[in-house]
Amino acid sequence: MRADVQSSGPERLNSFLGWFSLGLGLLEVAAPQWVAKNTGLGRRRAGTVRLLGARELLSGAAIMTRPRSPVGPWSRVLGDAMDLWVLSGALNARGRSKTRAIAATAAVLGVSALDVAAAVKSNSEESLLGSGPMCANETVSINRSPEELYRYWRNFSNLPKVMSYLRSVEVRSDVLSHWTLETPVGTTLEWDAEVTFEKPNEVIEWRSTEGSDVWTTGSVRFSPLPGKRGTAVTVEMTYRVEGSFLASVMNSVASLFSEEKLRQDLRRFKQLMETGEIATTRNQPAGRRSGETWLDQLAQLSSTAG
Amino acid sequence: MKALCWYGKADVRVENVPDPELINPRDAIIKITSTAICGSDLHLYGGFVPSLESGDILGHEFMGEVVELGSSVKNLSIGDRVVVPFPIACGNCFFCERKLFSLCENSNPNSSLAETMWGHSPAGIFGYSHLTGGYAGGQAEYARVPFADVGPMKVPDGMDDDDVLFLSDILPTGYMAAENCDIEPGDTVAVWGCGPVGLFAIKSAFLLGAERVIAIDRVPERLELAREWGAEALNYEEIDVPEALKDMTGGRGPDACIDAVGMEAHGHGLPGFYDRVKQAVMLETDRPIALRQAMMCCRNGGTVSVPGVYGGFLDKVPFGSVMNRAITIKTGQTHVHRYMRPLLERIEKGEIEPKAIITHRLRLDDAPDGYKIFREKEDECIKIVLKPGEA
């Protein structure tokens, strides 16, 4: 937790929701019959209430331990949906049960509104890693000279061969380029980037230009390894999709994989530079309908055939 | 084409699958004429290796004829007869340059899986689960061989398949295991496991100058073959091995110990029971019974050489014994490419006769039976070779 941060609106909301989750969860687990009766579900649903309580406690724990992460608030939203679904069954009851169910539903809806607000806010400000926009930093050793590697990378139109999901990079001038990315869900994102700093055979730094839909910075460093063992290539990238609600959901999901994806991309770069090709087992025969298994897909995390 | 596919524990079947195709410029397609079942295939058969998927084609000891070549392969021609090493190596990386081919950094497309399990990834291997790349294996009629300009070795005319097939894996494995012992004249080497790898380790130990080799197993025909090759054989079901080794070496212990058994060690008595129970409840992934003995029995300052395959975690390993007595442990998947030509020469000179260990020659269709026979050591089985070409 950063010490300089004052308790802001969103943080107080998160905190309230965290305590609320813990309190409600405790109640549901400790006194499920009472809760079941007073929300119109009926005593017999005590078991269900206990389960809901357990989930509530988990959400609360998630919020309290990771106050900046969207995981907690989103799990609450999911939990609200579950609660509403359980309650909807009770709305068919009669008399006092029905009244209680209606009251409980109204209460859950009210809290849901707060939860959704909290979740969206946490999304747009933080990644799932809780440390700002999606950020990844990886190093790989490549058995080639810094000059050779720098030359390849500096021609950004080569990068789609290295970075999965990058469909194309169009070099427009010495410093400007236009990038097109294809997301796993099939949509495309485009942005312009400019080289902000370079030192031949050592460093290249770039960032997206003002007003782009995607905010990204990147840097690559080439340093000779001791003992003439080639070059250490260190890449750092940060990445955030601006604007829509859907974008912030995508950010959260994508950030789960960003370090691993960058590591895979650098491995691809190494294979290309050292062996001239990229190792793959796609489309090879097997005694099952499709050649590539989910394990391969997870491990290779790529949409292009190497 | 027909291929031997894995579908679950003790469930392998020969199925009809698509033929392999060239994918990368350095690939080749081999029409397989001979392929063998390996002791380490039994770990796959028994369900001990994670990340196998239903339908995976097994097999990593194979040879045959080149039928298709990628555009970048210049050192082979269509029609060449080649033996293919089981680790896949690019020839260009830090490890390949140092001839540590089984550690190639570029041949495992699933290196992130291996990294999670082992810290870093070794080379890709044919037919040995998705941890090592998920490459389709060689117990089939055809196989795609990546980096064909580095791996496959041409077979001289006049040599049968059976003479050279084992250069793909088990002969170099036994040899590297013995080489790792840093044998000096006068040395005594003890070998746990008289399966094919153990037998070749025994042979190699003598070739490398060992004065005595002591072989340990329980299967009579394997002990007999070890004796034929010059070893003194101990049956661990009849003799207390640690005591015997002490007696036979003037109390000091063998100078080097080779664990050619690996993770599925058959345990005797209480230690065996302990490991089986722990494995069954998943508190231990591997059973290091032979390894423990090898470590404890080895003389001070000696070497324990481990060609036996392990996958995960061991329990109750006497590392105190290892540390306090300066034991060297040498291990690894074989750097096959390094040994193929030197061992081919030895075969040509008659110093080794690899086909002596073949007890069964089966059609590819009979491979599932072969696995069963091999695992149960039925029918005096030592090594099974499959002939895909033969109907």
XYZ file of C-alpha atoms in Angstrom:
697
model
C 0.000 0.000 0.000
C 1.421 3.347 -0.977
C 1.803 5.538 2.062
C 1.106 8.807 0.296
C -2.406 7.878 -0.834
C -5.229 9.544 1.010
C -8.389 7.649 1.616
C -10.296 8.448 -1.541
C -13.910 7.893 -2.498
C -13.400 4.625 -4.350
C -11.219 3.281 -1.576
C -13.770 4.030 1.094
C -16.437 2.355 -1.016
C -14.250 -0.720 -1.422
C -13.522 -0.777 2.249
C -17.210 -0.533 3.135
C -18.053 -3.339 0.720
C -15.250 -5.447 2.159
C -16.526 -5.120 5.700
C -20.081 -5.582 4.472
C -19.111 -8.866 2.809
C -17.375 -10.143 5.887
C -20.237 -9.178 8.156
C -22.964 -10.593 5.942
C -20.940 -13.718 5.252
C -20.424 -14.326 8.935
C -24.142 -13.896 9.580
C -25.096 -16.282 6.787
C -22.661 -18.929 7.958
C -23.385 -18.595 11.682
C -27.158 -18.108 11.585
C -28.334 -19.494 8.248
C -31.800 -20.446 9.427
C -32.501 -16.963 10.737
C -31.300 -15.376 7.516
C -33.245 -17.860 5.401
C -36.450 -17.163 7.288
C -36.094 -13.391 7.190
C -35.337 -13.159 3.499
C -38.371 -15.187 2.562
C -36.399 -18.255 1.521
C -37.722 -20.435 4.287
C -35.875 -22.360 6.963
C -35.291 -25.301 4.692
C -32.909 -23.263 2.532
C -30.461 -22.889 5.396
C -27.881 -25.009 3.606
C -27.993 -22.750 0.568
C -27.610 -19.689 2.743
C -24.544 -21.174 4.373
C -22.956 -21.667 0.959
C -23.782 -18.118 -0.015
C -22.225 -17.018 3.237
C -19.020 -18.875 2.478
C -18.816 -17.175 -0.879
C -19.529 -13.833 0.752
C -16.621 -14.363 3.132
C -14.307 -15.151 0.230
C -15.312 -11.956 -1.546
C -14.721 -10.006 1.600
C -11.311 -11.567 2.009
C -10.462 -10.765 -1.596
C -11.376 -7.114 -1.169
C -9.617 -6.703 2.150
C -6.358 -8.329 1.073
C -6.156 -6.720 -2.348
C -7.883 -3.361 -1.953
C -6.804 -2.114 -5.349
C -7.613 -5.182 -7.326
C -10.811 -5.533 -9.335
C -11.057 -9.197 -8.293
C -12.873 -8.503 -5.055
C -15.528 -6.094 -6.401
C -16.171 -8.268 -9.455
C -16.581 -11.357 -7.312
C -19.162 -9.415 -5.333
C -21.030 -8.580 -8.523
C -21.044 -12.261 -9.388
C -22.173 -13.039 -5.885
C -25.022 -10.528 -6.162
C -26.175 -12.249 -9.322
C -26.186 -15.562 -7.448
C -28.121 -14.050 -4.540
C -30.686 -12.550 -6.883
C -31.098 -15.858 -8.645
C -31.694 -17.680 -5.350
C -34.111 -14.989 -4.192
C -36.039 -15.008 -7.451
C -37.270 -18.466 -6.514
C -38.677 -17.093 -3.271
C -40.602 -14.332 -5.004
C -43.218 -16.911 -5.975
C -44.062 -17.551 -2.328
C -47.056 -16.205 -0.479
C -47.730 -13.798 2.337
C -44.981 -12.716 4.672
C -42.345 -14.784 2.868
C -43.058 -12.931 -0.313
C -42.823 -9.562 1.404
C -39.522 -10.520 2.981
C -38.217 -11.815 -0.338
C -39.144 -8.577 -2.050
C -37.402 -6.572 0.656
C -34.309 -8.759 0.456
C -34.227 -8.476 -3.331
C -34.486 -4.721 -3.134
C -31.619 -4.640 -0.659
C -29.434 -6.845 -2.843
C -30.194 -4.718 -5.887
C -29.170 -1.647 -3.963
C -25.892 -3.184 -2.911
C -25.358 -4.520 -6.430
C -25.423 -1.008 -7.762
C -22.645 -0.091 -5.364
C -20.718 -3.232 -6.297
C -20.896 -2.576 -10.010
C -19.772 0.991 -9.487
C -16.855 -0.187 -7.359
C -15.858 -2.883 -9.834
C -15.861 -0.615 -12.855
C -13.913 2.031 -10.997
C -11.293 -0.443 -9.859
C -10.993 -1.768 -13.401
C -10.371 1.482 -15.080
C -7.727 2.515 -12.613
C -5.855 -0.638 -11.888
C -4.961 -3.904 -13.527
C -5.583 -7.263 -11.867
C -1.980 -7.173 -10.774
C -2.868 -4.134 -8.744
C 0.095 -2.106 -9.849
C -1.060 0.169 -12.610
C -1.637 -0.560 -16.265
C -0.583 -3.967 -17.518
C 3.174 -4.142 -17.247
C 5.612 -6.859 -18.152
C 9.374 -7.103 -18.024
C 11.322 -10.100 -19.305
C 14.846 -11.040 -20.347
C 16.166 -13.652 -22.727
C 19.698 -14.606 -23.872
C 20.196 -14.860 -27.606
C 23.272 -16.314 -29.260
C 23.659 -13.400 -31.688
C 25.391 -10.027 -31.624
C 23.618 -6.945 -30.264
C 23.991 -5.376 -33.736
C 22.096 -8.159 -35.490
C 19.319 -8.175 -32.925
C 19.010 -4.390 -32.805
C 18.755 -4.248 -36.579
C 15.950 -6.802 -36.620
C 13.955 -5.194 -33.824
C 14.444 -1.612 -35.046
C 12.555 -2.555 -38.192
C 9.230 -2.664 -36.379
C 7.544 -4.369 -39.326
C 9.338 -7.521 -38.142
C 7.673 -7.472 -34.751
C 4.498 -9.386 -35.733
C 6.736 -12.409 -36.331
C 7.805 -12.187 -32.720
C 4.789 -10.895 -30.832
C 1.648 -12.942 -30.832
C -1.622 -11.093 -31.506
C 0.246 -8.354 -33.385
C -1.160 -8.527 -36.869
C 0.959 -5.872 -38.498
C 3.194 -2.885 -37.889
C 3.438 -0.385 -40.709
C 6.582 1.726 -40.600
C 5.637 5.234 -41.711
C 8.812 7.178 -41.034
C 12.039 7.085 -39.096
C 10.137 7.359 -35.858
C 6.450 6.790 -36.616
C 4.665 3.491 -37.071
C 1.100 2.203 -37.131
C 0.327 -0.931 -35.115
C -2.611 -3.330 -35.541
C -3.404 -5.899 -32.894
C -5.902 -8.735 -33.088
C -7.436 -9.610 -29.745
C -8.254 -13.206 -28.774
C -11.938 -12.383 -29.180
C -11.399 -11.373 -32.778
C -11.674 -7.595 -32.590
C -8.809 -5.377 -33.739
C -7.122 -2.487 -32.022
C -4.974 0.065 -33.813
C -2.686 2.810 -32.644
C 0.191 4.983 -33.754
C 3.534 4.839 -32.005
C 6.683 6.919 -32.069
C 10.241 6.106 -31.150
C 11.142 8.405 -28.282
C 14.730 7.354 -27.704
C 17.294 5.119 -29.326
C 20.931 4.297 -28.931
C 22.097 2.092 -31.816
C 22.791 -1.490 -30.771
C 21.779 -0.710 -27.210
C 18.323 0.698 -26.587
C 15.060 1.456 -28.329
C 12.167 3.149 -26.535
C 8.769 3.856 -28.006
C 5.299 4.926 -26.964
C 1.872 5.350 -28.423
C 1.069 8.843 -29.646
C -1.404 11.172 -27.937
C -5.033 10.310 -28.395
C -4.533 6.655 -29.257
C -7.133 4.105 -28.199
C -4.384 2.023 -26.722
C -1.908 3.559 -24.339
C 1.376 1.694 -24.529
C 5.058 2.142 -23.882
C 7.828 -0.236 -24.726
C 11.574 -0.513 -24.466
C 14.140 -3.048 -25.528
C 17.679 -3.215 -24.274
C 20.529 -5.202 -25.859
C 23.543 -5.928 -23.677
C 26.424 -8.260 -24.550
C 26.665 -11.223 -22.200
C 29.967 -11.893 -20.439
C 32.268 -14.418 -22.055
C 31.036 -13.653 -25.584
C 27.911 -15.674 -24.913
C 25.662 -13.582 -27.064
C 23.264 -10.859 -26.007
C 20.839 -10.346 -23.151
C 17.647 -8.830 -24.518
C 15.419 -7.127 -21.963
C 11.982 -5.947 -22.980
C 9.595 -3.906 -20.899
C 6.098 -3.121 -22.043
C 3.157 -1.399 -20.476
C -0.220 -1.484 -22.017
C -3.718 -0.206 -21.338
C -6.802 -0.004 -23.463
C -8.621 3.267 -22.931
C -12.238 4.128 -22.837
C -14.953 1.558 -22.730
C -16.156 -0.724 -19.983
C -15.465 -3.717 -22.193
C -11.926 -2.459 -22.622
C -11.346 -2.396 -18.904
C -12.615 -5.953 -18.600
C -10.208 -6.931 -21.345
C -7.371 -5.187 -19.557
C -8.007 -7.193 -16.429
C -8.136 -10.491 -18.231
C -5.170 -9.761 -20.473
C -3.017 -8.634 -17.587
C -3.254 -12.098 -16.097
C -1.156 -13.338 -18.966
C 1.071 -10.380 -19.797
C 4.315 -11.604 -18.201
C 3.921 -15.079 -19.595
C 2.992 -13.752 -23.008
C 6.033 -11.515 -23.141
C 8.234 -14.409 -22.097
C 6.755 -16.510 -24.914
C 7.257 -13.694 -27.402
C 10.907 -13.371 -26.415
C 11.371 -17.110 -26.731
C 9.956 -16.818 -30.233
C 12.423 -14.011 -30.987
C 15.282 -16.177 -29.722
C 14.232 -19.188 -31.808
C 13.829 -17.062 -34.917
C 17.226 -15.434 -34.504
C 19.157 -18.566 -33.522
C 17.536 -21.276 -35.648
C 15.662 -19.403 -38.374
C 12.341 -20.947 -37.434
C 9.897 -21.229 -34.567
C 9.435 -24.608 -32.871
C 5.890 -25.857 -33.038
C 3.812 -28.961 -32.732
C 0.687 -27.505 -34.302
C -1.292 -29.638 -36.708
C 0.748 -32.725 -36.133
C -1.006 -36.090 -36.096
C -2.640 -37.607 -33.024
C -5.324 -40.131 -32.253
C -7.925 -37.480 -31.522
C -9.965 -35.069 -33.589
C -7.838 -31.923 -33.338
C -4.067 -32.066 -33.296
C -3.446 -29.339 -30.747
C -4.479 -29.821 -27.163
C -5.585 -27.221 -24.659
C -2.288 -27.773 -22.871
C -0.353 -26.825 -26.000
C -2.531 -23.779 -26.482
C -2.046 -22.665 -22.914
C 1.683 -23.253 -23.092
C 2.138 -21.555 -26.425
C -0.342 -18.731 -25.783
C -0.307 -17.751 -29.415
C -2.840 -17.255 -32.146
C -0.447 -17.431 -35.069
C 1.207 -20.571 -36.373
C 4.715 -19.753 -35.199
C -1.172 -43.887 -41.125
C -1.202 -46.248 -38.177
C 0.167 -45.041 -34.867
C 0.343 -46.188 -31.262
C -1.711 -43.714 -29.248
C -2.052 -43.251 -25.509
C -5.545 -43.037 -24.082
C -5.042 -43.534 -20.371
C -3.351 -45.645 -17.771
C -2.465 -49.002 -19.364
C -4.546 -48.031 -22.396
C -2.605 -47.767 -25.620
C -4.101 -48.580 -28.998
C -3.017 -48.567 -32.592
C -5.233 -46.075 -34.419
C -5.497 -44.606 -37.865
C -4.284 -40.997 -37.797
C -3.370 -38.380 -40.425
C 0.107 -38.602 -41.930
C 2.581 -36.022 -40.605
C 3.410 -33.016 -42.775
C 6.383 -30.711 -43.125
C 5.797 -27.576 -41.055
C 9.152 -25.796 -40.814
C 11.935 -25.511 -43.425
C 14.318 -27.640 -41.351
C 11.859 -30.544 -40.978
C 11.997 -33.967 -42.584
C 9.456 -36.780 -42.777
C 10.779 -40.248 -42.024
C 9.099 -43.479 -43.043
C 9.745 -45.630 -40.002
C 11.168 -49.119 -40.497
C 12.042 -49.991 -36.897
C 11.064 -48.535 -33.540
C 11.396 -49.740 -29.972
C 9.495 -49.565 -26.697
C 11.581 -47.901 -24.001
C 11.581 -48.414 -20.257
C 10.666 -44.773 -19.923
C 7.629 -45.393 -22.150
C 6.413 -47.553 -19.291
C 6.207 -44.457 -17.098
C 3.801 -43.012 -19.701
C 1.942 -46.306 -19.881
C 1.551 -46.359 -16.118
C 0.216 -42.813 -16.004
C 3.156 -41.498 -13.996
C 4.014 -38.639 -16.319
C 1.720 -35.609 -16.219
C 0.582 -33.657 -19.277
C -0.196 -36.569 -21.553
C -3.300 -35.992 -23.621
C -5.660 -38.618 -24.876
C -4.564 -39.583 -28.387
C -0.874 -38.640 -28.095
C 1.409 -40.779 -30.240
C 4.200 -42.386 -28.220
C 7.668 -43.587 -29.135
C 11.101 -41.972 -29.189
C 13.446 -44.697 -30.407
C 13.046 -44.896 -34.165
C 14.777 -45.055 -37.534
C 13.801 -45.253 -41.169
C 13.954 -43.733 -44.614
C 13.753 -40.045 -45.504
C 10.675 -39.483 -47.666
C 10.240 -35.704 -47.512
C 12.667 -32.857 -46.832
C 12.123 -29.262 -45.799
C 13.691 -26.606 -47.990
C 16.522 -25.868 -45.576
C 17.798 -29.404 -45.084
C 20.844 -29.803 -47.306
C 22.748 -32.659 -45.707
C 20.150 -35.391 -46.351
C 18.585 -36.799 -49.502
C 15.289 -38.532 -50.119
C 15.843 -42.251 -49.627
C 18.616 -41.929 -47.023
C 18.407 -44.412 -44.172
C 18.730 -42.588 -40.859
C 18.588 -43.161 -37.118
C 16.878 -40.342 -35.230
C 18.071 -39.232 -31.776
C 15.293 -38.899 -29.215
C 16.036 -35.338 -27.991
C 15.350 -32.635 -30.543
C 18.213 -30.163 -30.870
C 18.577 -27.019 -32.974
C 22.371 -26.956 -33.171
C 22.483 -23.169 -32.764
C 21.910 -22.385 -29.099
C 24.221 -22.072 -26.085
C 23.683 -25.717 -25.113
C 23.835 -27.282 -28.561
C 27.101 -25.444 -29.196
C 28.513 -27.095 -26.087
C 27.186 -30.488 -27.232
C 24.633 -30.587 -24.430
C 21.937 -31.485 -26.964
C 19.278 -32.673 -24.523
C 19.288 -29.151 -23.063
C 18.507 -27.349 -26.322
C 16.763 -24.053 -25.611
C 14.853 -23.827 -28.864
C 13.144 -27.131 -29.417
C 10.428 -27.177 -26.775
C 7.414 -25.117 -27.891
C 5.828 -25.782 -24.499
C 8.787 -24.561 -22.521
C 6.531 -22.601 -20.165
C 5.032 -25.883 -18.949
C 8.448 -27.362 -18.288
C 9.571 -24.125 -16.640
C 6.705 -24.254 -14.197
C 7.552 -27.816 -13.257
C 11.351 -27.749 -13.404
C 12.494 -24.135 -13.303
C 13.832 -24.112 -16.865
C 12.983 -26.167 -19.896
C 15.156 -28.885 -21.431
C 14.943 -29.900 -25.087
C 11.833 -31.200 -26.746
C 11.569 -34.980 -26.975
C 9.621 -37.192 -29.359
C 6.497 -38.803 -27.961
C 7.043 -37.912 -24.316
C 4.113 -35.782 -23.176
C 3.375 -32.108 -23.587
C 5.937 -31.180 -20.930
C 8.585 -31.885 -23.553
C 6.733 -30.285 -26.419
C 3.989 -32.743 -27.295
C 5.835 -33.967 -30.403
C 4.176 -36.915 -32.111
C 6.286 -39.967 -31.402
C 7.897 -42.692 -33.502
C 5.779 -45.763 -32.736
C 4.049 -45.106 -36.013
C 4.503 -45.496 -39.746
C 5.796 -41.972 -40.310
C 7.192 -39.171 -38.186
C 7.992 -35.494 -38.622
C 11.541 -34.799 -37.496
C 12.341 -31.118 -36.727
C 15.910 -29.806 -37.173
C 16.598 -32.722 -39.493
C 19.887 -31.085 -40.468
C 21.153 -31.676 -36.906
C 19.641 -34.885 -35.541
C 19.278 -37.807 -37.943
C 22.426 -39.829 -38.646
C 22.908 -41.750 -41.880
C 23.247 -45.520 -41.561
C 26.109 -47.190 -43.454
C 25.098 -49.741 -46.078
C 25.293 -53.298 -44.963
C 24.073 -52.685 -41.429
C 20.668 -54.004 -40.420
C 18.151 -51.868 -38.586
C 18.595 -54.047 -35.510
C 22.327 -53.272 -35.431
C 21.852 -49.527 -35.191
C 18.349 -48.775 -33.895
C 19.532 -48.418 -30.305
C 21.796 -45.526 -31.226
C 18.609 -43.469 -31.019
C 18.454 -43.706 -27.235
C 19.428 -46.605 -25.016
C 22.960 -47.342 -26.146
C 24.131 -43.706 -25.820
C 22.184 -43.551 -22.554
C 24.012 -46.519 -21.057
C 27.288 -45.174 -22.403
C 26.807 -41.651 -21.057
C 25.832 -43.119 -17.692
C 29.130 -45.009 -17.590
C 31.106 -42.064 -18.931
C 29.669 -39.890 -16.167
C 31.277 -42.215 -13.629
C 34.747 -40.923 -14.580
C 36.002 -44.485 -14.470
C 39.658 -45.014 -13.631
C 41.638 -48.217 -14.039
C 40.878 -50.593 -11.192
C 37.443 -49.148 -10.484
C 34.429 -51.141 -9.391
C 31.102 -49.928 -10.764
C 27.734 -51.056 -9.401
C 24.705 -50.884 -11.675
C 21.162 -50.981 -10.347
C 18.796 -52.245 -13.064
C 19.600 -54.764 -15.777
C 17.071 -53.574 -18.277
C 18.377 -52.484 -21.676
C 19.907 -49.247 -20.377
C 21.519 -50.984 -17.409
C 22.919 -53.693 -19.674
C 24.451 -51.139 -22.025
C 25.811 -49.278 -19.002
C 27.481 -52.467 -17.853
C 29.000 -53.022 -21.293
C 30.113 -49.400 -21.533
C 31.667 -49.460 -18.071
C 33.926 -52.308 -19.194
C 34.723 -50.535 -22.466
C 35.695 -47.458 -20.465
C 38.107 -49.419 -18.305
C 36.244 -50.612 -15.235
C 37.848 -53.610 -13.596
C 34.679 -54.965 -12.040
C 31.003 -54.333 -12.657
C 28.387 -55.505 -10.188
C 24.848 -55.778 -11.570
C 21.724 -55.646 -9.419
C 18.244 -56.816 -10.475
C 15.691 -59.521 -9.696
C 14.741 -60.830 -13.145
C 16.695 -64.051 -13.851
C 17.193 -63.705 -17.607
C 18.421 -60.134 -17.208
C 20.891 -61.114 -14.492
C 22.028 -63.953 -16.756
C 22.697 -61.613 -19.676
C 24.585 -59.284 -17.326
C 26.753 -62.232 -16.299
C 27.366 -63.113 -19.946
C 28.660 -59.592 -20.452
C 31.126 -59.932 -17.598
C 29.270 -58.539 -14.591
C 28.868 -60.113 -11.191
C 25.125 -60.356 -10.674
C 23.202 -59.815 -7.439
C 19.526 -60.687 -7.042
C 18.189 -58.158 -4.538
C 15.285 -60.403 -3.586
C 17.762 -62.995 -2.333
C 20.685 -60.925 -1.106
C 21.043 -57.844 1.022
C 22.644 -55.584 -1.550
C 24.323 -52.957 0.673
C 25.949 -55.710 2.752
C 27.029 -57.618 -0.342
C 28.541 -54.522 -1.937
C 30.552 -53.852 1.197
C 31.805 -57.431 1.287
C 32.729 -57.374 -2.383
C 34.690 -54.148 -2.201
C 36.730 -54.659 0.924
C 34.285 -52.629 2.976
C 34.810 -49.404 1.067
C 31.941 -49.523 -1.421
C 31.906 -49.282 -5.224
C 33.765 -46.370 -6.786
C 30.721 -45.464 -8.823
C 27.065 -46.357 -8.723
C 24.665 -46.191 -11.650
C 20.910 -45.882 -11.065
C 19.441 -47.325 -14.244
C 16.068 -47.856 -12.603
C 14.437 -44.479 -12.141
C 11.119 -43.395 -10.721
C 9.230 -46.664 -10.822
C 11.675 -48.584 -8.690
C 10.339 -51.861 -7.420
C 10.701 -51.759 -3.711
C 11.417 -54.586 -1.380
C 10.134 -54.705 2.149
C 9.325 -51.636 4.182
C 10.997 -48.903 2.084
C 9.153 -50.191 -0.972
C 5.858 -50.195 0.850
C 6.479 -46.697 2.181
C 7.110 -45.303 -1.288
C 4.129 -47.027 -2.841
C 1.803 -45.638 -0.206
C 3.189 -42.136 -0.535
C 2.880 -42.299 -4.299
C -0.690 -43.556 -4.100
C -1.749 -40.611 -1.966
C 0.253 -38.252 -4.165
C 2.625 -37.100 -1.475
C 5.499 -38.255 -3.596
C 5.607 -38.411 -7.351
C 8.626 -40.694 -7.817
C 9.902 -43.815 -6.037
C 13.657 -43.434 -5.529
C 14.410 -46.785 -3.952
C 17.383 -47.684 -6.145
C 18.692 -44.133 -5.928
C 18.740 -44.170 -2.134
C 20.729 -47.380 -2.138
C 23.124 -46.117 -4.780
C 23.812 -43.003 -2.706
C 24.340 -44.857 0.553
C 26.461 -47.661 -0.910
C 28.804 -45.521 -2.955
C 32.288 -45.097 -1.493
C 33.311 -41.743 -0.067
C 34.075 -39.280 -2.818
C 32.560 -41.541 -5.438
C 30.070 -40.785 -8.200
C 26.408 -41.619 -8.464
C 25.356 -41.565 -12.115
C 21.636 -41.354 -12.791
C 20.342 -42.213 -16.259
C 17.108 -43.486 -14.700
C 14.218 -41.149 -15.463
C 12.624 -39.114 -12.696
C 9.837 -36.622 -13.232
C 8.940 -34.820 -10.038
C 9.780 -34.938 -6.393
C 11.556 -37.408 -4.175
C 11.094 -38.097 -0.521
C 13.573 -39.162 2.146
C 16.649 -38.863 -0.024
C 19.835 -39.332 2.057
C 21.361 -36.046 1.056
C 23.240 -35.916 4.333
C 25.119 -38.984 3.199
C 25.825 -37.356 -0.137
C 27.050 -34.068 1.293
C 29.117 -35.378 4.162
C 30.884 -37.922 2.003
C 31.521 -35.705 -1.039
C 29.474 -37.775 -3.463
C 29.250 -36.441 -7.006
C 25.873 -36.806 -8.700
C 25.816 -36.776 -12.481
C 22.609 -37.048 -14.397
C 20.556 -35.850 -17.337
C 18.729 -36.899 -20.440
C 21.270 -38.274 -22.882
C 23.070 -35.957 -25.310
C 22.534 -38.607 -27.964
C 23.903 -36.608 -30.905
C 27.314 -36.556 -29.258
C 27.617 -40.336 -29.023
C 26.031 -41.658 -32.190
C 29.104 -41.704 -34.422
C 31.644 -42.897 -31.847
C 29.303 -45.710 -30.815
C 28.544 -46.614 -34.432
C 32.294 -47.108 -34.861
C 32.428 -49.405 -31.872
C 29.535 -51.426 -33.290
C 31.292 -51.670 -36.653
C 34.452 -52.871 -34.888
C 32.454 -55.520 -33.064
C 33.074 -54.106 -29.589
C 29.330 -54.008 -28.892
C 26.496 -56.074 -30.324
C 23.337 -54.109 -29.467
C 20.894 -56.530 -31.064
C 21.832 -59.168 -28.489
C 19.269 -57.665 -26.125
C 16.324 -57.897 -28.527
C 13.989 -60.639 -27.343
C 10.821 -59.719 -29.243
C 10.139 -58.421 -32.733
C 6.507 -57.446 -33.225
C 4.338 -55.749 -35.810
C 3.142 -52.264 -34.984
C -0.370 -53.672 -34.572
C 0.857 -55.831 -31.704
C 2.412 -52.928 -29.839
C -0.272 -52.828 -27.099
C 0.531 -56.453 -26.256
C 4.179 -55.534 -26.382
C 3.696 -52.900 -23.698
C 2.041 -55.408 -21.440
C 4.722 -58.020 -21.938
C 7.477 -55.481 -21.412
C 5.976 -54.095 -18.253
C 5.309 -57.450 -16.666
C 8.660 -58.791 -17.894
C 6.768 -61.795 -19.207
C 8.106 -64.279 -21.681
C 11.713 -63.469 -20.653
C 11.306 -60.096 -22.281
C 14.264 -57.729 -22.290
C 13.715 -55.482 -25.327
C 10.899 -55.225 -27.848
C 11.382 -53.852 -31.363
C 8.387 -52.975 -33.546
C 8.448 -53.189 -37.336
C 5.816 -50.797 -38.765
C 6.552 -51.718 -42.358
C 5.729 -55.352 -41.889
C 2.111 -56.388 -42.211
